[in-house]
Amino acid sequence: MARILFLNPSVEKYGRTPIGITTYSGLLKKGGHKVRLFDTTFLDTDYLFNKMSKAATEKQEEFVFYQKINTKSNQFEKEKVNVIQKLNNTIKSFKPDIIAFSMWSCMLTGEDEYRMLERGLTLLRKCKRGNYLVVVGGIVPSLNSEKIIKNPLVDIVCAGEGEYAFLDLAKKIDAHKLKAI
């Protein structure tokens, strides 16, 4: 069985797992594969990623993409940990065959997908490279697959609908027939 680690490099202060991750995860689990999620939603990543400009944040609030909440009144603070060390520890213990991210956004608008791709690449750039494939998919990789595949961190771009292509990839890893792709 293949081992797949999905990254959700979110900076939001609320939990939302992209549709692609949930769909792919269910399909892979049904196929007998091991799946794990590394989610930065509730981790303090301010030191890792560029924040949105104040103007962009205000525009999102204006169009009611989200409403600002007072996290202090809810006793909520993001966990202050070394995110890279935590990801390295997850990779070391889980031993994934594939690390995948930037699957279709949860809002079906893709408003954060480009940044999700960049944040995922930032995380992996700072991690120790292991014996795993990096697979990216979603709107941005589908529209720019020739550019994205040139990134030295990316091994495979899944363009377009990828649920069954991803399942086939996991099966080929199991059968040690990866060269057939």
Coordinates of C-alpha atoms in Angstrom, one line a residue:
M1 CA 0.0 0.0 0.0
A2 CA 1.3 3.5 -0.9
R3 CA 1.7 6.1 1.8
I4 CA 0.4 9.6 0.9
L5 CA 1.0 12.7 3.0
F6 CA -1.3 15.6 2.0
L7 CA -0.2 19.1 2.9
N8 CA -2.7 21.8 3.7
P9 CA -0.5 24.9 4.0
S10 CA -3.3 27.1 5.3
V11 CA -2.8 30.4 7.1
E12 CA -6.4 30.9 7.9
K13 CA -7.7 30.9 11.5
Y14 CA -10.5 28.5 10.8
G15 CA -10.5 24.9 9.7
R16 CA -11.4 24.1 6.1
T17 CA -9.9 21.2 4.3
P18 CA -9.7 21.5 0.5
I19 CA -12.2 19.4 -1.3
G20 CA -9.4 17.7 -3.3
I21 CA -7.7 16.4 -0.2
T22 CA -10.9 15.0 1.3
T23 CA -11.9 13.4 -2.0
Y24 CA -8.5 11.9 -2.8
S25 CA -8.0 10.8 0.8
G26 CA -11.3 8.8 0.8
L27 CA -10.6 7.3 -2.6
L28 CA -7.0 6.3 -1.6
K29 CA -8.2 4.8 1.8
K30 CA -10.9 2.8 0.0
G31 CA -8.1 1.5 -2.3
G32 CA -6.2 0.3 0.8
H33 CA -3.5 3.1 0.9
K34 CA -2.3 4.9 4.0
V35 CA -3.1 8.6 4.1
R36 CA -2.1 11.3 6.6
L37 CA -2.7 15.1 6.6
F38 CA -0.2 17.8 7.7
D39 CA -2.3 20.9 8.3
T40 CA -0.9 24.3 9.2
T41 CA -4.3 25.9 9.9
F42 CA -3.8 26.0 13.6
L43 CA 0.0 26.4 13.6
D44 CA 1.8 29.8 13.7
T45 CA 3.3 30.2 10.3
D46 CA 3.7 34.0 10.2
Y47 CA 7.5 33.6 10.1
L48 CA 7.3 31.3 7.1
F49 CA 4.9 32.9 4.7
N50 CA 4.3 36.3 3.3
K51 CA 1.1 37.8 4.7
M52 CA -1.6 39.3 2.5
S53 CA -1.4 43.0 2.1
K54 CA -3.7 45.1 4.3
A55 CA -5.6 46.2 1.1
A56 CA -6.1 42.6 0.0
T57 CA -7.4 41.6 3.4
E58 CA -9.8 44.6 3.5
K59 CA -11.1 43.7 0.0
Q60 CA -11.8 40.1 1.2
E61 CA -13.6 41.5 4.2
E62 CA -15.5 43.9 2.0
F63 CA -16.8 41.1 -0.2
V64 CA -17.6 39.0 2.8
F65 CA -15.1 36.2 1.9
Y66 CA -14.7 36.0 5.6
Q67 CA -15.3 38.1 8.7
K68 CA -12.5 39.2 11.0
I69 CA -12.9 37.6 14.5
N70 CA -11.3 38.6 17.7
T71 CA -9.3 35.5 18.5
K72 CA -8.2 36.9 21.8
S73 CA -11.8 36.9 23.1
N74 CA -12.2 33.2 22.1
Q75 CA -9.0 32.2 23.9
F76 CA -7.6 31.0 20.5
E77 CA -4.0 31.3 19.5
K78 CA -2.2 29.4 16.9
E79 CA 0.3 26.9 18.2
K80 CA 3.8 28.3 18.3
V81 CA 6.0 25.4 17.1
N82 CA 8.8 24.9 14.6
V83 CA 6.6 24.0 11.7
I84 CA 9.5 22.7 9.6
Q85 CA 10.7 20.5 12.4
K86 CA 7.2 19.2 12.9
L87 CA 6.8 18.5 9.2
N88 CA 10.2 16.8 9.1
N89 CA 9.2 14.6 12.1
T90 CA 5.9 13.7 10.3
I91 CA 7.8 12.8 7.2
K92 CA 10.3 10.8 9.1
S93 CA 7.7 8.8 11.1
F94 CA 5.1 8.4 8.3
K95 CA 7.6 7.6 5.5
P96 CA 5.4 8.8 2.7
D97 CA 5.8 7.6 -0.9
I98 CA 4.0 10.8 -2.1
I99 CA 3.6 14.2 -0.7
A100 CA 0.8 16.1 -2.4
F101 CA -0.8 19.5 -2.1
S102 CA -2.6 22.3 -3.8
M103 CA -5.6 20.2 -4.6
W104 CA -8.8 22.0 -5.6
S105 CA -9.7 24.7 -3.1
C106 CA -12.5 24.2 -0.6
M107 CA -14.4 27.3 -1.8
L108 CA -14.5 26.2 -5.4
T109 CA -13.3 29.6 -6.4
G110 CA -9.5 29.0 -6.2
E111 CA -9.0 32.4 -4.4
D112 CA -6.3 31.0 -2.2
E113 CA -5.0 28.2 -4.4
Y114 CA -2.0 30.0 -5.9
R115 CA -0.8 30.9 -2.4
M116 CA -1.5 27.3 -1.2
L117 CA 0.9 26.1 -4.0
E118 CA 3.6 28.6 -3.0
R119 CA 3.2 27.9 0.7
G120 CA 3.5 24.1 0.0
L121 CA 6.6 24.7 -2.0
T122 CA 8.0 26.9 0.7
L123 CA 7.5 24.2 3.3
L124 CA 9.1 21.5 1.2
R125 CA 12.0 23.8 0.2
K126 CA 12.9 24.1 3.9
C127 CA 12.5 20.4 4.7
K128 CA 15.0 17.6 4.3
R129 CA 14.3 15.9 1.0
G130 CA 13.4 12.3 1.5
N131 CA 12.6 9.4 -0.8
Y132 CA 9.2 10.5 -1.9
L133 CA 7.5 12.0 -4.9
V134 CA 6.0 15.5 -4.8
V135 CA 2.7 15.7 -6.6
V136 CA 0.8 19.0 -7.1
G137 CA -2.6 19.5 -8.6
G138 CA -5.4 21.9 -8.7
I139 CA -6.3 25.0 -10.7
V140 CA -2.8 26.7 -10.8
P141 CA -0.8 23.5 -11.7
S142 CA -3.5 22.6 -14.3
L143 CA -3.3 25.9 -16.0
N144 CA 0.5 26.2 -15.7
S145 CA 1.7 22.6 -15.8
E146 CA 4.7 23.3 -18.1
K147 CA 6.0 26.0 -15.8
I148 CA 5.2 24.2 -12.5
I149 CA 6.9 20.9 -13.6
K150 CA 10.2 22.8 -14.1
N151 CA 10.3 23.5 -10.4
P152 CA 13.0 21.2 -9.0
L153 CA 10.8 20.4 -6.0
V154 CA 7.9 19.1 -8.2
D155 CA 8.1 15.5 -9.5
I156 CA 4.5 15.2 -11.0
V157 CA 1.8 17.7 -12.0
C158 CA -1.7 16.3 -12.0
A159 CA -3.5 18.5 -14.5
G160 CA -7.3 18.4 -14.8
E161 CA -9.4 15.8 -13.0
G162 CA -7.0 13.7 -11.1
E163 CA -8.8 11.4 -8.7
Y164 CA -8.3 8.2 -10.7
A165 CA -4.9 9.2 -12.1
F166 CA -3.7 9.7 -8.5
L167 CA -5.2 6.3 -7.5
D168 CA -3.3 4.8 -10.5
L169 CA -0.1 6.4 -9.3
A170 CA -0.5 4.9 -5.8
K171 CA -1.2 1.5 -7.4
K172 CA 2.0 1.8 -9.6
I173 CA 4.0 2.6 -6.5
D174 CA 2.7 -0.5 -4.8
A175 CA 3.5 -2.7 -7.9
H176 CA 6.9 -1.0 -8.2
K177 CA 6.0 0.0 -11.8
L178 CA 6.5 3.7 -11.5
K179 CA 8.6 3.8 -14.7
A180 CA 5.4 2.9 -16.6
I181 CA 4.0 6.4 -15.9

